[in-house]
Coordinates of C-alpha atoms and ligand atoms in Angstrom, one line a residue:
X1 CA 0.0 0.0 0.0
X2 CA 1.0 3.7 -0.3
X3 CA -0.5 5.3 2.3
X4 CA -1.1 3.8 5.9
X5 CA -4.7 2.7 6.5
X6 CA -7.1 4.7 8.6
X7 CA -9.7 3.1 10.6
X8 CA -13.0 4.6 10.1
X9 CA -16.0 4.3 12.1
X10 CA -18.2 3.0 9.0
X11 CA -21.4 2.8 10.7
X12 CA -21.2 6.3 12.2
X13 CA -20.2 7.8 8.4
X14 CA -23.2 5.9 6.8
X15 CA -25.4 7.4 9.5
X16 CA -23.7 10.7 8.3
X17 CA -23.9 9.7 4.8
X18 CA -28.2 10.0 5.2
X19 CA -28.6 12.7 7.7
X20 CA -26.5 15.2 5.7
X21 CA -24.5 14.3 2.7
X22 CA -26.8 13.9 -1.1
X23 CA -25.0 12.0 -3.2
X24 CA -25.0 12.9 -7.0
X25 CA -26.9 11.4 -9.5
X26 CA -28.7 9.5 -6.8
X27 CA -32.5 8.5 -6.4
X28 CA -32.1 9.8 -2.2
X29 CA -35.3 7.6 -1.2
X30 CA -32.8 4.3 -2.3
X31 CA -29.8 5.8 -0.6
X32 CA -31.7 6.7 2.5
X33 CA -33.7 3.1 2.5
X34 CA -30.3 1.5 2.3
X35 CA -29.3 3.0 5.4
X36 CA -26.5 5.0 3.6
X37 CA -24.1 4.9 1.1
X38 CA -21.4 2.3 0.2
X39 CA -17.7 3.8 1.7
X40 CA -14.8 3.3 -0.1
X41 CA -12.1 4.2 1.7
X42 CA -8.8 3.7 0.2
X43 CA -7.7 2.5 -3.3
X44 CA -3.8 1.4 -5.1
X45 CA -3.7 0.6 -8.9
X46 CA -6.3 -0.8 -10.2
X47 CA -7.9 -1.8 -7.1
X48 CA -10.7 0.1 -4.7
X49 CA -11.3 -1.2 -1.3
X50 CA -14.9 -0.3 0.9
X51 CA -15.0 0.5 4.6
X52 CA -15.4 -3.1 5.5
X53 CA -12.0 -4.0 4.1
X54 CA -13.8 -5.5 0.8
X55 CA -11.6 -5.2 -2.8
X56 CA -13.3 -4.5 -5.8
X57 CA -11.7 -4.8 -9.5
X58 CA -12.3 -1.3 -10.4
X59 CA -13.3 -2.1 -13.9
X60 CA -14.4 1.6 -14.4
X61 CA -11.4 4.0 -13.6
X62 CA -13.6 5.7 -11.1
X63 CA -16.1 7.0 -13.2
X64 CA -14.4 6.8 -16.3
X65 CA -11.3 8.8 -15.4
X66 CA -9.0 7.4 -13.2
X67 CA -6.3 6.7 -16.1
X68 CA -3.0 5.7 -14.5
X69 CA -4.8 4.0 -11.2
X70 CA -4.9 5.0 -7.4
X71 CA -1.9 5.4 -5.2
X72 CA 0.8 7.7 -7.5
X73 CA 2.9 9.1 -4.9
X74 CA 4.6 11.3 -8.2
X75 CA 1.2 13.1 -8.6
X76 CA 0.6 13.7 -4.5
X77 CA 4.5 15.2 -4.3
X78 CA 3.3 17.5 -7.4
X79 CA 0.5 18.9 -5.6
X80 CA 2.6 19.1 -2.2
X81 CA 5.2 21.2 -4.0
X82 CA 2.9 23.4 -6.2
X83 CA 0.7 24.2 -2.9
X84 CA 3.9 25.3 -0.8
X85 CA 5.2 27.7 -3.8
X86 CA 1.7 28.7 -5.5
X87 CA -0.9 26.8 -4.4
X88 CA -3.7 29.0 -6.9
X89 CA -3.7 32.4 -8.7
X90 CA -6.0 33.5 -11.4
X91 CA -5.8 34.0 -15.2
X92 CA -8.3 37.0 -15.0
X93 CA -7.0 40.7 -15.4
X94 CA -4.1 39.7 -17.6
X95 CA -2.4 37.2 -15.4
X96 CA -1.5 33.7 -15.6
X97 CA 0.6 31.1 -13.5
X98 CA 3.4 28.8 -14.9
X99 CA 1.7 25.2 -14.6
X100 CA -1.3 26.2 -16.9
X101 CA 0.9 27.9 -19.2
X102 CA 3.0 25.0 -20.0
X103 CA 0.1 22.4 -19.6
X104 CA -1.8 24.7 -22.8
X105 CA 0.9 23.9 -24.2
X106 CA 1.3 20.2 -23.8
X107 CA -2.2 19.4 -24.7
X108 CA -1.5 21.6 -27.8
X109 CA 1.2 19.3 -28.5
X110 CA -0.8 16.1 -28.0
X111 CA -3.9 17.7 -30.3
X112 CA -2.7 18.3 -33.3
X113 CA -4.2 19.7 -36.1
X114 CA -5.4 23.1 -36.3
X115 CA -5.6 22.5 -32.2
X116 CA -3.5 25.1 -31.0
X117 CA -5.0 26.7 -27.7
X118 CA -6.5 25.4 -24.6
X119 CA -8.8 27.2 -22.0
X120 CA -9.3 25.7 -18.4
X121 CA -12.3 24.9 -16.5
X122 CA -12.7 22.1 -13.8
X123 CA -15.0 19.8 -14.8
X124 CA -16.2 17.8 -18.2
X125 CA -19.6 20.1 -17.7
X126 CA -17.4 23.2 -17.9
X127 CA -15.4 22.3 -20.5
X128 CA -18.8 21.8 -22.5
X129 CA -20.5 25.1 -21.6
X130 CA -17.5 27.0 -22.9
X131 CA -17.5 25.1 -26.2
X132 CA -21.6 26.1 -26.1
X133 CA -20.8 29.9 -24.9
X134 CA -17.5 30.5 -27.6
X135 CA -18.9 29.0 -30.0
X136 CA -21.9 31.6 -30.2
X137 CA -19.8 34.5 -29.6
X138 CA -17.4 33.2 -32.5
X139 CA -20.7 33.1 -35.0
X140 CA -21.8 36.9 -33.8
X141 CA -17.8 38.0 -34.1
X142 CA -17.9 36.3 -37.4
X143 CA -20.7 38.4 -38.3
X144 CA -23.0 35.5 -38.5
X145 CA -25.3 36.0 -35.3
X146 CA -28.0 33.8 -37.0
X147 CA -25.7 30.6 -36.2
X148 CA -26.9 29.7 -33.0
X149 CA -28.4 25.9 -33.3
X150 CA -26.2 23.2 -31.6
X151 CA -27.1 19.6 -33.2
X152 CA -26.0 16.8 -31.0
X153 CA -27.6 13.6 -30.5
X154 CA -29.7 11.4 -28.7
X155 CA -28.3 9.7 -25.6
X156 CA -25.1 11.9 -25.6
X157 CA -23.6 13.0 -22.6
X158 CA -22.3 16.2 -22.3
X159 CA -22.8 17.2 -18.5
X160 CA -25.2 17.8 -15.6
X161 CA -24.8 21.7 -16.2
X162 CA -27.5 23.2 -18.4
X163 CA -25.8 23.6 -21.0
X164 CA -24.1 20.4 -20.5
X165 CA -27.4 18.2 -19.8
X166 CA -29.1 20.5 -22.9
X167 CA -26.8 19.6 -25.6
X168 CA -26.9 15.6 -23.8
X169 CA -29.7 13.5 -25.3
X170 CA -30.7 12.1 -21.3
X171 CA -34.2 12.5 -21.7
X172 CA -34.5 12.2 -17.8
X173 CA -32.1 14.7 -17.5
X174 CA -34.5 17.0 -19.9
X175 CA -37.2 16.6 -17.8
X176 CA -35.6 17.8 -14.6
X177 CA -35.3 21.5 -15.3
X178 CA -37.2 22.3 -18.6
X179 CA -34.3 21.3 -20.5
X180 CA -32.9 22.0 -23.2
X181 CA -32.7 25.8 -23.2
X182 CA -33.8 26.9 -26.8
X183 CA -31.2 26.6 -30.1
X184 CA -30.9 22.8 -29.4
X185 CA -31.5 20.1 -31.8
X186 CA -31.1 16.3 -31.1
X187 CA -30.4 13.3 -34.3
X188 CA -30.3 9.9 -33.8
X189 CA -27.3 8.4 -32.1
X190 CA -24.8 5.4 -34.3
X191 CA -26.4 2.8 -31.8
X192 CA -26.1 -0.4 -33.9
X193 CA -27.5 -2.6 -31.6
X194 CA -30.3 -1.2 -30.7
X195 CA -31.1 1.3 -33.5
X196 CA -29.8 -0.7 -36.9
X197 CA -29.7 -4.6 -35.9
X198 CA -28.8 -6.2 -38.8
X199 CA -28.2 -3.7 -41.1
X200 CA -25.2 -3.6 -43.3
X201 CA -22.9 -1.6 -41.0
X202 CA -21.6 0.9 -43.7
X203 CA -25.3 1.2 -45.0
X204 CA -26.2 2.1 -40.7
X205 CA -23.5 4.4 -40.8
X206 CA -24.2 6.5 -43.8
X207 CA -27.7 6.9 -42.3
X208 CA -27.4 8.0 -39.2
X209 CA -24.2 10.4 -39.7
X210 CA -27.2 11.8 -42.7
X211 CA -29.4 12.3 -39.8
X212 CA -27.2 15.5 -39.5
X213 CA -27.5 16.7 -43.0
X214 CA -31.2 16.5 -42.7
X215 CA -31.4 18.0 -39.7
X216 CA -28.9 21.3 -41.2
X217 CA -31.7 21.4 -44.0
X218 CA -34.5 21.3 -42.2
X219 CA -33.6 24.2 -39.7
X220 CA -31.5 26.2 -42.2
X221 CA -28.2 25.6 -42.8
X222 CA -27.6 29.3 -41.9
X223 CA -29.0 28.5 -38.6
X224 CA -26.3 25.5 -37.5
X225 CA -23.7 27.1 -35.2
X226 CA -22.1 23.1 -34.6
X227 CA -22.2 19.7 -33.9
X228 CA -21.0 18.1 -30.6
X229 CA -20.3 14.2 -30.4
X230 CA -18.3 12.0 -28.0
X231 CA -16.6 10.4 -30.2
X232 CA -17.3 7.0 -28.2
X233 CA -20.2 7.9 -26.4
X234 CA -19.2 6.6 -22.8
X235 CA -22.0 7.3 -20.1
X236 CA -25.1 6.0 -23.4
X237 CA -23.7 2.5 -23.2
X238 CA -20.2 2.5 -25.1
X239 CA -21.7 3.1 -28.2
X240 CA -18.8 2.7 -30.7
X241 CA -20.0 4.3 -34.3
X242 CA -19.6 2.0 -37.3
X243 CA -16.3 2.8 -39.5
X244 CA -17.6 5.4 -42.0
X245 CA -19.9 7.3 -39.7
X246 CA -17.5 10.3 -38.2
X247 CA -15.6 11.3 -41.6
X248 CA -19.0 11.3 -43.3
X249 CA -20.4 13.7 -40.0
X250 CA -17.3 15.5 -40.5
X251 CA -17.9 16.2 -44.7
X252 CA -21.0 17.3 -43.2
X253 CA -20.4 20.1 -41.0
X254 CA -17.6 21.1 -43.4
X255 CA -20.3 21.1 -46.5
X256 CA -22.1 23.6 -44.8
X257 CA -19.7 25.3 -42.9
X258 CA -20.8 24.2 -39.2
X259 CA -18.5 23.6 -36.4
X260 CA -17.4 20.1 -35.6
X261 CA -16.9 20.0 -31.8
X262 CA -16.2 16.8 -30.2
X263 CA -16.9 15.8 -26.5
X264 CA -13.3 13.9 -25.6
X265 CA -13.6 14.2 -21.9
X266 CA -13.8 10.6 -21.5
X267 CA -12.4 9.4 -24.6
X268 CA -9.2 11.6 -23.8
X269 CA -6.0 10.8 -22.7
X270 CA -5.1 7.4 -24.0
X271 CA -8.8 5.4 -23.9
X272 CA -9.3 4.6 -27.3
X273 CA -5.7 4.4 -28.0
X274 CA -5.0 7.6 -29.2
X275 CA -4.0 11.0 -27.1
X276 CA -7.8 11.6 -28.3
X277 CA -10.8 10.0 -29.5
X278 CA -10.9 11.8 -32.8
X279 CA -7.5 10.9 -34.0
X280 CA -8.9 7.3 -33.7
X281 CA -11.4 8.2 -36.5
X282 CA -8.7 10.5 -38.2
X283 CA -11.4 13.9 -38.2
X284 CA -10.3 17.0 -37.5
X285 CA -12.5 18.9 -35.0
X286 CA -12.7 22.6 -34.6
X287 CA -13.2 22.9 -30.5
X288 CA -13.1 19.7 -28.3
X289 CA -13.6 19.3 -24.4
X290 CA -11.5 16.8 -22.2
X291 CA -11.4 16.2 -18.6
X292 CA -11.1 12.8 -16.5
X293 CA -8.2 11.8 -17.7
X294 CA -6.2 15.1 -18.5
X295 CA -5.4 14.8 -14.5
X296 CA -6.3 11.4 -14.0
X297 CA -8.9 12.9 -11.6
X298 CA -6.5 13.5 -8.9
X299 CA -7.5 16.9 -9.0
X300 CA -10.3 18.5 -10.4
X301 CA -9.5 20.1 -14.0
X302 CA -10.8 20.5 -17.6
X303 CA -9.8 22.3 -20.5
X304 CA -11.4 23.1 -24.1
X305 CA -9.3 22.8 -27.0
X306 CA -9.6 25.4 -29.5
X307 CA -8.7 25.9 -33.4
X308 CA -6.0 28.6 -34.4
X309 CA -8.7 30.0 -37.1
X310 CA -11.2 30.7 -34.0
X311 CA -8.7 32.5 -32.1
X312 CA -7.9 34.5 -35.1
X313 CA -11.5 35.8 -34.9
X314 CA -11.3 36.6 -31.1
X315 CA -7.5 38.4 -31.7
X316 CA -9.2 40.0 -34.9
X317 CA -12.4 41.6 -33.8
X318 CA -10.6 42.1 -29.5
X319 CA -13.1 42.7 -27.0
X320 CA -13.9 40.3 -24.0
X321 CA -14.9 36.7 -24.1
X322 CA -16.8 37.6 -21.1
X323 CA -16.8 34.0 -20.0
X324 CA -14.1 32.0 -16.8
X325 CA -14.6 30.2 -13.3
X326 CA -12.5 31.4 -10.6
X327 CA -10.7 27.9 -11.1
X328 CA -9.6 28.3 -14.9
X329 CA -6.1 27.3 -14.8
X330 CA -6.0 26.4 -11.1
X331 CA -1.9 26.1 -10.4
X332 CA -2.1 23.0 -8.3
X333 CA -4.6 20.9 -10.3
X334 CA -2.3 22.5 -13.8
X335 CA 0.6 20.6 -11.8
X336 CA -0.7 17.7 -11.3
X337 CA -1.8 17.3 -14.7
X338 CA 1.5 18.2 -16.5
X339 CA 2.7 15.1 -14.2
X340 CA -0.1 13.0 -15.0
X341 CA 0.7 13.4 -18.7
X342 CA 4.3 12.7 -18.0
X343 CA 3.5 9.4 -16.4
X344 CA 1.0 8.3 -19.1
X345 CA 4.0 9.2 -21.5
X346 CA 7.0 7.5 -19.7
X347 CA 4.7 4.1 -19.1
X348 CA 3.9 4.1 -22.7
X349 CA 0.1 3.7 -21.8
X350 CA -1.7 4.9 -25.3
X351 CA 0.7 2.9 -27.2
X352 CA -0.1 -0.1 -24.7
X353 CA -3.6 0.0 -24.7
X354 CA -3.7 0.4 -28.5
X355 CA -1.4 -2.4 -29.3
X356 CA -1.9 -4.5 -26.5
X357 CA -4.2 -4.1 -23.4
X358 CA -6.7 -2.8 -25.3
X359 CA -6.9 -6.3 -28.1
X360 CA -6.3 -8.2 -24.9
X361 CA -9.9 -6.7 -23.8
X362 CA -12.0 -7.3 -26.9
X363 CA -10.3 -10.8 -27.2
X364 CA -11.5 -11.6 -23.6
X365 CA -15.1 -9.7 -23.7
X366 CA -15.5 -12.1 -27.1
X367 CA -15.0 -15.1 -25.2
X368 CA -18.5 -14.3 -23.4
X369 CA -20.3 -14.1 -27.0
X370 CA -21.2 -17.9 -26.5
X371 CA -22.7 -17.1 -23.4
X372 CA -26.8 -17.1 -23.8
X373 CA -27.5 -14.2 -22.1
X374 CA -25.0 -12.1 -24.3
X375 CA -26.2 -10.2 -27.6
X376 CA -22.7 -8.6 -28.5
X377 CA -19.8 -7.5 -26.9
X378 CA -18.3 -4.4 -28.5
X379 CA -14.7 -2.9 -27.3
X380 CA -12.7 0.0 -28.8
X381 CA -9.0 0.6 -26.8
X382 CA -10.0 0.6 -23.0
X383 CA -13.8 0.8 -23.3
X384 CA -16.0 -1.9 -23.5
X385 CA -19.3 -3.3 -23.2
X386 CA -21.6 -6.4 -23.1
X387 CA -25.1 -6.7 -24.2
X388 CA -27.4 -8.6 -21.7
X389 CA -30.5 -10.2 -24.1
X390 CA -33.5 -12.6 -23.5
X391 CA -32.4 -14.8 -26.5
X392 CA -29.7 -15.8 -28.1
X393 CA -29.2 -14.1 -31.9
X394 CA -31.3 -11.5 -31.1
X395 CA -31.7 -7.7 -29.0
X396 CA -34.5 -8.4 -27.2
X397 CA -34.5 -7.6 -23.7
X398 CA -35.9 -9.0 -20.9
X399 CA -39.8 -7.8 -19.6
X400 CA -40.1 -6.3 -23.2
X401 CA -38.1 -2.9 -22.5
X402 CA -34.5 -2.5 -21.7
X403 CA -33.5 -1.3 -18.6
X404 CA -34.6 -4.3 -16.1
X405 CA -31.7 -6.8 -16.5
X406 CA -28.9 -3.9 -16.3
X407 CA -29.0 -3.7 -12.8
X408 CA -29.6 -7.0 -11.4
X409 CA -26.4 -8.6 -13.7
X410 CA -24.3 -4.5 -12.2
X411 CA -25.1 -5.2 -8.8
X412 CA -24.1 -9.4 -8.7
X413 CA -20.7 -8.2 -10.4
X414 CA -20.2 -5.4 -7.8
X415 CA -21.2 -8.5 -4.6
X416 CA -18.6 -10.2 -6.9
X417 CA -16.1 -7.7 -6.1
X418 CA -16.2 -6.2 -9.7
X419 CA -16.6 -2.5 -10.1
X420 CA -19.0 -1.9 -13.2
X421 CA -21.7 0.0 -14.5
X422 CA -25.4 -0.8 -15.8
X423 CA -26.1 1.4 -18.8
X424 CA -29.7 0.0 -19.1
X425 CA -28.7 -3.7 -20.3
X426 CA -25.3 -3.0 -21.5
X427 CA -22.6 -3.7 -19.1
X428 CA -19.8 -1.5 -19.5
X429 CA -16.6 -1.1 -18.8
X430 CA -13.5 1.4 -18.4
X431 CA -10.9 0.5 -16.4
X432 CA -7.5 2.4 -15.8
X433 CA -4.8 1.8 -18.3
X434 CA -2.7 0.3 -16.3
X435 CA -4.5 -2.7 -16.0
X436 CA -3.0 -6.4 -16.7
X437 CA -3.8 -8.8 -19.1
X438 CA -4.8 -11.3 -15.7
X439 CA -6.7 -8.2 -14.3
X440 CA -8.4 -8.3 -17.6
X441 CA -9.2 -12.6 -17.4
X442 CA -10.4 -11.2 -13.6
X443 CA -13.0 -8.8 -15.6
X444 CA -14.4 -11.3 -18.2
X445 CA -14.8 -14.0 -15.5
X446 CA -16.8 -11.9 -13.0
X447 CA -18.9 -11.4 -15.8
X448 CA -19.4 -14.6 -16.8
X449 CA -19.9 -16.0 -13.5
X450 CA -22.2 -13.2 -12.5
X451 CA -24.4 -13.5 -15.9
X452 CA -24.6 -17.2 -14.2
X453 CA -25.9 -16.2 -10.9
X454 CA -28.5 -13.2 -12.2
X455 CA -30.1 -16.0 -14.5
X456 CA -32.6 -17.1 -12.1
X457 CA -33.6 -13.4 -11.4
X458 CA -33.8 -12.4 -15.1
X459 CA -36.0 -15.5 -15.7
X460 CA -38.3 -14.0 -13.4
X461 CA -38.9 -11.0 -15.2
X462 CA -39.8 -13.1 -18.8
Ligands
PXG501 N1 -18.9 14.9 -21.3 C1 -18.8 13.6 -21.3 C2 -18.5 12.8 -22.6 C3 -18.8 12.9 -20.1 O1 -18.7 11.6 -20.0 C4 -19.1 15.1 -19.0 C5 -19.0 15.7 -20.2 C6 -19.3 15.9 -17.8 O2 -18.2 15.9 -17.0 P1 -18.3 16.3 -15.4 O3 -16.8 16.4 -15.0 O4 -18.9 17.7 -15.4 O5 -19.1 15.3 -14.7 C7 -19.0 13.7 -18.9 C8 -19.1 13.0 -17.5 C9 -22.2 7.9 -15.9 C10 -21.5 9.3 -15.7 O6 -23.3 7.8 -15.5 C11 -20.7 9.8 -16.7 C12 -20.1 11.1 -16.5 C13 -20.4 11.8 -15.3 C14 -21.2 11.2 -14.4 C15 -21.8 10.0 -14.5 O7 -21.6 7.1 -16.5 N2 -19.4 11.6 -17.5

């Protein structure tokens, strides 16, 4: 272990847990009926550990971000350091601090393209809301103010904010605070599975990457400011777009002129392979978001990558981008992200997920395909998922609807000591890149053995 454990009085935080602390994204009649929420309390590589002393596989980085695993003393000696010399300042009023500086330009570095500036935010949600507010003040400084429709899709996620959970496709999310604000349109998502079983796959991905082009049309092509993707989407159920699909969304935007923003904050950093999602599907994206991984999520920080020809506009016209959080370019969270790039650079963990860990994983998650219970399993670098079905050869879902079996097959592999999540009936997973190829056997096994034991219960539901 790296850091000596702490004894904590579990009962006593749980207790706690109800009569003060609201958990987020939680239904708080469940958590209170459970008496509390589950503690984890320490964590080292790849492995989480609850108040009880229990280990879990964490087969989900955290939640999706966690890249080079718990316990790296490099990145807590970073944040020690930075604290003592400069622990924040802010890049308001014409100042800036060094670690931001030189992390702008790393991630430049590591974007390519016409990437070549960075602005800082702390969170994924952040990141997404300055894409949303630049890219509108680009359009009016372009002398275009007409350009203010966003297109993104479906079961996207782009945030809880409200911009963030407006341009997402979560129609629960929508109906929690009249959502989405106004200049938002939504297309169908690349869902093969569910949205173009058995279809020929190039024929699937021409039409739903045309979904955009009919949208552009039927709102005004004059209208489009840009389209946001995730280039995997993570948090819909690892929905991996058919080959074809993002250089024909990409013709698209550049047919009619519309931005082409892509959500990398948890395709970022290594996950699919690449530095970024997009260089995976060789586009070229105007603006992109990334978080989770830029810092491993040792510290709170996000940035939004930008395109030289934008900031041409803003040096062009001048006036202020009236738009920054008190944290943009936080020094100590900068720090620790410069390091946490170093590491994922000296361990060679893009490289090793692309040409190694990350084959390893689909090769493993295939073994489960002769498993009844399993429609498809799908994996692109460190992402992956496994579809839960009624009957063999087929997507249909147990009780009818999706959304039932999910949980029951998430919550056996968590008692299992597997850390996953339940995206309706898709079981997905995202662990950190560190991970071993035996970790990896570890994953597929607690699976299998837990699509074993939830058979009885999903039975049950017909
Ligand atoms: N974009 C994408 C693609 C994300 O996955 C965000 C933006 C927002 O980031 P912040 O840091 O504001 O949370 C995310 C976050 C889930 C889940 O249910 C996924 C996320 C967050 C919370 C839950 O899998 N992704």
């Amino acid at each position: 272990m790296t850091a000596p454990i702490r004894n904590y009085d579990i009962p006593e935080l749980r207790r706690l847990d109800v009569a003060h602390h609201l958990p987020a994204q939680a239904d708080h009649k469940v958590i209170a009926a459970l008496g509390g929420s589950r503690i984890i309390t320490r964590a080292d590589g790849c492995v989480i550990y609850d108040g009880d002393g229990k280990a879990y596989l964490d087969g989900m980085a955290g939640l999706w971000c966690v890249n080079v695993g718990y316990g790296r003393r490099e990145l807590a000696e970073v944040a020690y350091n930075q604290m003592l010399e400069l622990p924040y300042y802010n890049t308001f009023f014409k100042t800036a601090s060094p670690p931001p500086v030189e992390l702008a330009a790393r991630i430049a570095g590591k974007m390519g393209g016409d990437l070549t500036h960075v602005f800082f935010n702390s969170s994924g949600s952040e990141a997404v809301d300055t894409i949303f507010r630049l890219v509108r003040h680009y359009w009016k400084l372009k002398g275009e103010p007409s350009r203010r429709i966003f297109i993104s899709r479906w079961n996207a996620y782009h945030g809880s904010t409200v911009a963030g959970a407006s341009l997402g496709g979560m129609k629960p999310m929508h109906a929690q605070g009249d959502l989405p604000v106004p200049g938002i349109e939504h297309i169908m998502q690349p869902y093969a599975f569910n949205e173009g079983f058995g279809e020929d796959p190039a024929q699937f991905a021409e039409r739903a990457a045309n979904a955009l082009e009919e949208r552009i049309l039927a709102v005004g092509p004059e209208n489009v400011a840009a389209f946001i993707g995730e280039p995997v989407q993570g948090a819909g159920g690892v929905i991996i777009p058919p080959e074809g699909y993002w250089p024909r969304i990409e013709a698209i935007c550049r047919k009619y002129g519309i931005l082409l923003a892509c959500d990398e904050v948890i395709c970022g950093f290594g996950r699919l392979g690449q530095w970024f999602g997009h260089q995976h599907y060789g586009v070229k994206p105007d603006l992109i978001s990334m978080a989770k991984g830029l810092s491993s999520a040792y510290l709170p920080i996000s940035a939004t990558g930008v395109a030289s020809h934008i900031v041409d506009v803003l040096r062009e016209k001048g006036g202020d981008f009236v738009h920054g959080y008190t944290y943009s370019g936080h020094p100590t969270a900068a720090a620790v992200a410069l390091r946490n790039i170093q590491i994922i650079e000296e361990e060679h963990l893009v490289e090793r997920t692309r040409e190694d860990t990350g084959p390893y994983l689909a090769r493993s998650l295939a073994t489960l395909r002769d498993h009844p219970l399993v429609g498809e399993t799908r994996s692109l670098g460190l992402l992956g998922a496994v579809e839960i079905v009624s009957r063999p050869g087929t997507n249909e879902r147990f009780g009818g609807s999706e959304g039932k079996a999910g949980p029951i097959v998430r919550d056996i592999c968590i008692n299992n000591g597997l850390m996953v999540r339940g995206i309706r009936d898709t079981i997905v997973c995202c662990p950190p890149l560190i991970i071993s190829h035996a970790q990896i056997d570890q994953l597929t096994s607690t699976i299998r053995r837990s699509l074993d034991e939830a058979w009885p219960a999903l039975k049950a539901i017909g």
